[in-house]
Amino acid sequence: ALLLTCPGIPMFWMGQEFGFSSDKSLEPRPLNWDLLKNDRNSDLLKFNQNLIKLRRDTPALQGETFEVVLKDSARKIIAYKRWNGEGNVVLVLANLDDKPAGEVVLQGPFLQDGLWHEFIRNYDVEVKSGKLSDTLGESEVKIFLRK
């Protein structure tokens, strides 16, 4: 999720989008397509396909704008904002720890009041007085799009 919501050109290593792991080499190696028979691998592929579509369809994710709006080193949480000049705004909130983070509160002028849609879990949250409150599980990323 971070790879596909950060500026720049995202790159998957061969098969990485569905959980295939191999040593990095310039020599061609066959992919294990049988992995897609497993639910976890096919779900990972669908997850990445949805994020690629989000990136392609969301103008704020196509430019170079990027601002860190929360860096909590103790809890290993980061949040950043992406936007464009036409008012399209995306907020990414990530728990970089393998333990649940619990409640996370974002507050500041970067958060416009109103409804924001969380893309991955597909629900809406209301931002009031520039404050968004949500929870993060272990290694979880949430992507909020301003409605």
Tab-separated table of N, CA, C and O in Angstrom, residues 44-130:
chain	number	residue	atom	x	y	z
A	44	LEU	N	-3.814	-11.339	-2.251
A	44	LEU	CA	-2.758	-10.333	-2.343
A	44	LEU	C	-2.711	-9.723	-3.739
A	44	LEU	O	-2.561	-8.507	-3.894
A	45	LEU	N	-2.864	-10.550	-4.758
A	45	LEU	CA	-2.884	-10.042	-6.127
A	45	LEU	C	-4.062	-9.087	-6.324
A	45	LEU	O	-3.900	-7.997	-6.880
A	46	LYS	N	-5.251	-9.458	-5.860
A	46	LYS	CA	-6.425	-8.591	-5.988
A	46	LYS	C	-6.224	-7.281	-5.230
A	46	LYS	O	-6.607	-6.210	-5.700
A	47	PHE	N	-5.631	-7.372	-4.037
A	47	PHE	CA	-5.344	-6.189	-3.232
A	47	PHE	C	-4.453	-5.230	-4.027
A	47	PHE	O	-4.735	-4.033	-4.127
A	48	ASN	N	-3.389	-5.749	-4.609
A	48	ASN	CA	-2.475	-4.903	-5.383
A	48	ASN	C	-3.131	-4.382	-6.655
A	48	ASN	O	-2.902	-3.234	-7.040
A	49	GLN	N	-3.953	-5.170	-7.304
A	49	GLN	CA	-4.673	-4.696	-8.485
A	49	GLN	C	-5.604	-3.538	-8.123
A	49	GLN	O	-5.684	-2.549	-8.870
A	50	ASN	N	-6.283	-3.636	-6.979
A	50	ASN	CA	-7.159	-2.545	-6.535
A	50	ASN	C	-6.368	-1.280	-6.227
A	50	ASN	O	-6.803	-0.172	-6.546
A	51	LEU	N	-5.191	-1.433	-5.620
A	51	LEU	CA	-4.359	-0.261	-5.330
A	51	LEU	C	-3.807	0.367	-6.610
A	51	LEU	O	-3.687	1.593	-6.705
A	52	ILE	N	-3.475	-0.449	-7.586
A	52	ILE	CA	-3.007	0.081	-8.873
A	52	ILE	C	-4.125	0.869	-9.540
A	52	ILE	O	-3.905	1.965	-10.065
A	53	LYS	N	-5.347	0.353	-9.488
A	53	LYS	CA	-6.495	1.074	-10.048
A	53	LYS	C	-6.721	2.380	-9.290
A	53	LYS	O	-6.959	3.425	-9.895
A	54	LEU	N	-6.620	2.346	-7.962
A	54	LEU	CA	-6.764	3.563	-7.168
A	54	LEU	C	-5.728	4.600	-7.604
A	54	LEU	O	-6.055	5.767	-7.816
A	55	ARG	N	-4.494	4.185	-7.753
A	55	ARG	CA	-3.423	5.105	-8.160
A	55	ARG	C	-3.711	5.694	-9.537
A	55	ARG	O	-3.551	6.881	-9.766
A	56	ARG	N	-4.161	4.855	-10.450
A	56	ARG	CA	-4.443	5.300	-11.819
A	56	ARG	C	-5.641	6.253	-11.867
A	56	ARG	O	-5.677	7.178	-12.656
A	57	ASP	N	-6.636	6.032	-10.985
A	57	ASP	CA	-7.872	6.815	-11.008
A	57	ASP	C	-7.862	8.033	-10.078
A	57	ASP	O	-8.839	8.785	-10.065
A	58	THR	N	-6.814	8.220	-9.278
A	58	THR	CA	-6.793	9.275	-8.267
A	58	THR	C	-5.710	10.299	-8.599
A	58	THR	O	-4.519	10.024	-8.424
A	59	PRO	N	-6.109	11.477	-9.079
A	59	PRO	CA	-5.122	12.482	-9.485
A	59	PRO	C	-4.100	12.844	-8.395
A	59	PRO	O	-2.934	13.087	-8.696
A	60	ALA	N	-4.510	12.845	-7.130
A	60	ALA	CA	-3.574	13.205	-6.053
A	60	ALA	C	-2.415	12.220	-5.949
A	60	ALA	O	-1.339	12.576	-5.469
A	61	LEU	N	-2.601	10.988	-6.398
A	61	LEU	CA	-1.542	9.977	-6.325
A	61	LEU	C	-0.659	9.953	-7.571
A	61	LEU	O	0.264	9.145	-7.653
A	62	GLN	N	-0.926	10.839	-8.520
A	62	GLN	CA	-0.173	10.824	-9.767
A	62	GLN	C	0.922	11.880	-9.835
A	62	GLN	O	1.793	11.804	-10.691
A	63	GLY	N	0.899	12.838	-8.941
A	63	GLY	CA	1.910	13.891	-8.953
A	63	GLY	C	3.032	13.611	-7.972
A	63	GLY	O	3.217	12.484	-7.517
A	64	GLU	N	3.753	14.653	-7.638
A	64	GLU	CA	4.895	14.519	-6.735
A	64	GLU	C	4.642	15.101	-5.354
A	64	GLU	O	5.533	15.114	-4.513
A	65	THR	N	3.432	15.599	-5.096
A	65	THR	CA	3.157	16.211	-3.801
A	65	THR	C	3.185	15.160	-2.698
A	65	THR	O	2.691	14.041	-2.864
A	66	PHE	N	3.790	15.523	-1.580
A	66	PHE	CA	3.954	14.592	-0.461
A	66	PHE	C	4.291	15.392	0.783
A	66	PHE	O	5.208	16.210	0.769
A	67	GLU	N	3.536	15.165	1.848
A	67	GLU	CA	3.825	15.836	3.116
A	67	GLU	C	3.567	14.864	4.263
A	67	GLU	O	2.470	14.310	4.379
A	68	VAL	N	4.574	14.651	5.096
A	68	VAL	CA	4.391	13.841	6.298
A	68	VAL	C	3.596	14.680	7.287
A	68	VAL	O	3.978	15.798	7.607
A	69	VAL	N	2.473	14.133	7.770
A	69	VAL	CA	1.623	14.874	8.702
A	69	VAL	C	1.636	14.260	10.097
A	69	VAL	O	1.140	14.870	11.041
A	70	LEU	N	2.191	13.067	10.230
A	70	LEU	CA	2.361	12.442	11.545
A	70	LEU	C	3.543	11.494	11.481
A	70	LEU	O	3.634	10.667	10.574
A	71	LYS	N	4.425	11.628	12.449
A	71	LYS	CA	5.546	10.699	12.592
A	71	LYS	C	5.661	10.391	14.076
A	71	LYS	O	6.133	11.222	14.854
A	72	ASP	N	5.188	9.224	14.470
A	72	ASP	CA	5.228	8.784	15.853
A	72	ASP	C	6.235	7.638	15.933
A	72	ASP	O	5.880	6.473	15.757
A	73	SER	N	7.494	7.983	16.176
A	73	SER	CA	8.567	6.980	16.181
A	73	SER	C	8.370	5.937	17.268
A	73	SER	O	8.655	4.757	17.054
A	74	ALA	N	7.885	6.342	18.418
A	74	ALA	CA	7.710	5.404	19.528
A	74	ALA	C	6.695	4.316	19.167
A	74	ALA	O	6.891	3.147	19.510
A	75	ARG	N	5.628	4.693	18.486
A	75	ARG	CA	4.582	3.727	18.119
A	75	ARG	C	4.769	3.173	16.702
A	75	ARG	O	3.990	2.336	16.261
A	76	LYS	N	5.763	3.672	15.974
A	76	LYS	CA	6.049	3.251	14.598
A	76	LYS	C	4.867	3.524	13.668
A	76	LYS	O	4.457	2.686	12.876
A	77	ILE	N	4.320	4.731	13.793
A	77	ILE	CA	3.187	5.148	12.973
A	77	ILE	C	3.607	6.345	12.126
A	77	ILE	O	4.282	7.248	12.617
A	78	ILE	N	3.192	6.326	10.876
A	78	ILE	CA	3.436	7.452	9.979
A	78	ILE	C	2.144	7.746	9.216
A	78	ILE	O	1.365	6.840	8.929
A	79	ALA	N	1.940	9.008	8.941
A	79	ALA	CA	0.825	9.416	8.092
A	79	ALA	C	1.348	10.463	7.127
A	79	ALA	O	2.172	11.306	7.502
A	80	TYR	N	0.881	10.394	5.893
A	80	TYR	CA	1.266	11.401	4.914
A	80	TYR	C	0.086	11.767	4.041
A	80	TYR	O	-0.884	11.026	3.916
A	81	LYS	N	0.214	12.958	3.475
A	81	LYS	CA	-0.836	13.529	2.640
A	81	LYS	C	-0.323	13.644	1.216
A	81	LYS	O	0.834	14.001	0.984
A	82	ARG	N	-1.199	13.335	0.259
A	82	ARG	CA	-0.950	13.542	-1.172
A	82	ARG	C	-2.106	14.381	-1.696
A	82	ARG	O	-3.235	14.212	-1.263
A	83	TRP	N	-1.860	15.276	-2.632
A	83	TRP	CA	-2.911	16.147	-3.149
A	83	TRP	C	-2.536	16.659	-4.528
A	83	TRP	O	-1.415	16.483	-4.985
A	84	ASN	N	-3.515	17.290	-5.167
A	84	ASN	CA	-3.249	17.986	-6.419
A	84	ASN	C	-3.882	19.368	-6.342
A	84	ASN	O	-4.535	19.705	-5.364
A	85	GLY	N	-3.720	20.170	-7.356
A	85	GLY	CA	-4.217	21.541	-7.358
A	85	GLY	C	-5.716	21.676	-7.533
A	85	GLY	O	-6.260	22.755	-7.363
A	86	GLU	N	-6.396	20.597	-7.865
A	86	GLU	CA	-7.839	20.645	-8.080
A	86	GLU	C	-8.635	20.212	-6.852
A	86	GLU	O	-9.837	19.973	-6.940
A	87	GLY	N	-7.998	20.051	-5.704
A	87	GLY	CA	-8.699	19.708	-4.479
A	87	GLY	C	-8.780	18.223	-4.164
A	87	GLY	O	-9.393	17.836	-3.181
A	88	ASN	N	-8.170	17.381	-4.981
A	88	ASN	CA	-8.142	15.947	-4.706
A	88	ASN	C	-7.110	15.690	-3.607
A	88	ASN	O	-5.957	16.084	-3.746
A	89	VAL	N	-7.535	15.049	-2.503
A	89	VAL	CA	-6.656	14.836	-1.354
A	89	VAL	C	-6.735	13.383	-0.910
A	89	VAL	O	-7.818	12.799	-0.835
A	90	VAL	N	-5.569	12.812	-0.595
A	90	VAL	CA	-5.475	11.455	-0.067
A	90	VAL	C	-4.612	11.508	1.181
A	90	VAL	O	-3.577	12.165	1.206
A	91	LEU	N	-5.048	10.795	2.211
A	91	LEU	CA	-4.303	10.699	3.455
A	91	LEU	C	-4.001	9.232	3.705
A	91	LEU	O	-4.914	8.397	3.681
A	92	VAL	N	-2.724	8.899	3.924
A	92	VAL	CA	-2.310	7.521	4.161
A	92	VAL	C	-1.811	7.418	5.594
A	92	VAL	O	-0.972	8.210	6.023
A	93	LEU	N	-2.328	6.444	6.323
A	93	LEU	CA	-1.985	6.221	7.724
A	93	LEU	C	-1.456	4.797	7.843
A	93	LEU	O	-2.120	3.851	7.410
A	94	ALA	N	-0.259	4.628	8.404
A	94	ALA	CA	0.365	3.309	8.422
A	94	ALA	C	0.967	2.983	9.782
A	94	ALA	O	1.643	3.812	10.387
A	95	ASN	N	0.725	1.750	10.210
A	95	ASN	CA	1.367	1.197	11.394
A	95	ASN	C	2.522	0.336	10.898
A	95	ASN	O	2.302	-0.708	10.284
A	96	LEU	N	3.740	0.742	11.160
A	96	LEU	CA	4.914	0.025	10.677
A	96	LEU	C	5.393	-1.030	11.660
A	96	LEU	O	6.480	-1.584	11.501
A	97	ASP	N	4.581	-1.309	12.673
A	97	ASP	CA	4.917	-2.301	13.695
A	97	ASP	C	4.062	-3.539	13.491
A	97	ASP	O	2.954	-3.464	12.963
A	98	ASP	N	4.580	-4.686	13.930
A	98	ASP	CA	3.809	-5.922	13.815
A	98	ASP	C	2.918	-6.145	15.031
A	98	ASP	O	2.454	-7.261	15.264
A	99	LYS	N	2.684	-5.081	15.795
A	99	LYS	CA	1.752	-5.114	16.923
A	99	LYS	C	0.645	-4.097	16.649
A	99	LYS	O	0.896	-3.057	16.049
A	100	PRO	N	-0.579	-4.369	17.106
A	100	PRO	CA	-1.661	-3.388	16.905
A	100	PRO	C	-1.305	-2.043	17.535
A	100	PRO	O	-0.714	-1.986	18.616
A	101	ALA	N	-1.667	-0.974	16.853
A	101	ALA	CA	-1.391	0.374	17.357
A	101	ALA	C	-2.541	0.918	18.179
A	101	ALA	O	-2.374	1.856	18.939
A	102	GLY	N	-3.733	0.355	18.009
A	102	GLY	CA	-4.897	0.883	18.703
A	102	GLY	C	-5.346	2.193	18.081
A	102	GLY	O	-5.205	2.407	16.879
A	103	GLU	N	-5.858	3.085	18.918
A	103	GLU	CA	-6.394	4.346	18.409
A	103	GLU	C	-5.280	5.290	17.962
A	103	GLU	O	-4.251	5.425	18.614
A	104	VAL	N	-5.527	5.928	16.831
A	104	VAL	CA	-4.622	6.934	16.284
A	104	VAL	C	-5.461	8.167	15.970
A	104	VAL	O	-6.522	8.047	15.357
A	105	VAL	N	-4.981	9.328	16.392
A	105	VAL	CA	-5.694	10.573	16.149
A	105	VAL	C	-4.818	11.459	15.269
A	105	VAL	O	-3.655	11.698	15.581
A	106	LEU	N	-5.390	11.901	14.170
A	106	LEU	CA	-4.739	12.876	13.298
A	106	LEU	C	-5.486	14.181	13.450
A	106	LEU	O	-6.720	14.209	13.425
A	107	GLN	N	-4.731	15.262	13.592
A	107	GLN	CA	-5.377	16.553	13.742
A	107	GLN	C	-4.485	17.632	13.161
A	107	GLN	O	-3.269	17.614	13.348
A	108	GLY	N	-5.105	18.544	12.422
A	108	GLY	CA	-4.349	19.653	11.868
A	108	GLY	C	-5.034	20.284	10.687
A	108	GLY	O	-6.071	19.796	10.211
A	109	PRO	N	-4.442	21.347	10.175
A	109	PRO	CA	-5.050	22.065	9.052
A	109	PRO	C	-5.045	21.265	7.749
A	109	PRO	O	-5.747	21.616	6.811
A	110	PHE	N	-4.282	20.201	7.685
A	110	PHE	CA	-4.239	19.348	6.496
A	110	PHE	C	-5.508	18.504	6.348
A	110	PHE	O	-5.743	17.923	5.306
A	111	LEU	N	-6.322	18.452	7.412
A	111	LEU	CA	-7.550	17.655	7.404
A	111	LEU	C	-8.756	18.558	7.274
A	111	LEU	O	-9.092	19.285	8.203
A	112	GLN	N	-9.393	18.520	6.123
A	112	GLN	CA	-10.596	19.321	5.936
A	112	GLN	C	-11.795	18.588	6.513
A	112	GLN	O	-11.906	17.365	6.379
A	113	ASP	N	-12.659	19.338	7.178
A	113	ASP	CA	-13.867	18.756	7.748
A	113	ASP	C	-14.744	18.157	6.655
A	113	ASP	O	-14.749	18.622	5.519
A	114	GLY	N	-15.479	17.121	7.030
A	114	GLY	CA	-16.391	16.465	6.112
A	114	GLY	C	-16.150	14.971	6.088
A	114	GLY	O	-15.426	14.421	6.924
A	115	LEU	N	-16.760	14.308	5.124
A	115	LEU	CA	-16.620	12.855	5.002
A	115	LEU	C	-15.347	12.487	4.254
A	115	LEU	O	-15.012	13.084	3.239
A	116	TRP	N	-14.664	11.486	4.781
A	116	TRP	CA	-13.500	10.881	4.152
A	116	TRP	C	-13.805	9.396	4.008
A	116	TRP	O	-14.381	8.782	4.907
A	117	HIS	N	-13.416	8.823	2.882
A	117	HIS	CA	-13.679	7.410	2.628
A	117	HIS	C	-12.395	6.615	2.797
A	117	HIS	O	-11.368	6.941	2.201
A	118	GLU	N	-12.460	5.559	3.618
A	118	GLU	CA	-11.306	4.668	3.766
A	118	GLU	C	-11.405	3.612	2.675
A	118	GLU	O	-12.365	2.848	2.615
A	119	PHE	N	-10.389	3.574	1.810
A	119	PHE	CA	-10.424	2.771	0.590
A	119	PHE	C	-10.299	1.267	0.839
A	119	PHE	O	-11.017	0.467	0.250
A	120	ILE	N	-9.382	0.847	1.682
A	120	ILE	CA	-9.080	-0.581	1.821
A	120	ILE	C	-10.221	-1.332	2.495
A	120	ILE	O	-10.636	-2.391	2.039
A	121	ARG	N	-10.754	-0.791	3.566
A	121	ARG	CA	-11.829	-1.454	4.314
A	121	ARG	C	-13.227	-0.956	3.899
A	121	ARG	O	-14.222	-1.471	4.363
A	122	ASN	N	-13.259	0.082	3.071
A	122	ASN	CA	-14.502	0.580	2.462
A	122	ASN	C	-15.522	1.092	3.482
A	122	ASN	O	-16.612	0.543	3.626
A	123	TYR	N	-15.146	2.155	4.188
A	123	TYR	CA	-16.078	2.802	5.102
A	123	TYR	C	-15.780	4.296	5.137
A	123	TYR	O	-14.723	4.738	4.690
A	124	ASP	N	-16.728	5.068	5.662
A	124	ASP	CA	-16.565	6.518	5.753
A	124	ASP	C	-16.329	6.940	7.204
A	124	ASP	O	-16.845	6.302	8.126
A	125	VAL	N	-15.552	8.002	7.371
A	125	VAL	CA	-15.368	8.639	8.676
A	125	VAL	C	-15.633	10.124	8.498
A	125	VAL	O	-15.385	10.688	7.433
A	126	GLU	N	-16.134	10.732	9.545
A	126	GLU	CA	-16.379	12.167	9.491
A	126	GLU	C	-15.284	12.893	10.252
A	126	GLU	O	-14.992	12.572	11.406
A	127	VAL	N	-14.697	13.863	9.590
A	127	VAL	CA	-13.681	14.711	10.214
A	127	VAL	C	-14.377	15.962	10.706
A	127	VAL	O	-15.081	16.633	9.945
A	128	LYS	N	-14.203	16.258	12.001
A	128	LYS	CA	-14.773	17.458	12.607
A	128	LYS	C	-13.654	18.227	13.274
A	128	LYS	O	-12.805	17.641	13.950
A	129	SER	N	-13.651	19.529	13.080
A	129	SER	CA	-12.624	20.414	13.664
A	129	SER	C	-11.219	19.946	13.310
A	129	SER	O	-10.305	20.008	14.131
A	130	GLY	N	-11.052	19.435	12.094
A	130	GLY	CA	-9.741	19.005	11.621
A	130	GLY	C	-9.186	17.810	12.366
A	130	GLY	O	-7.974	17.642	12.469
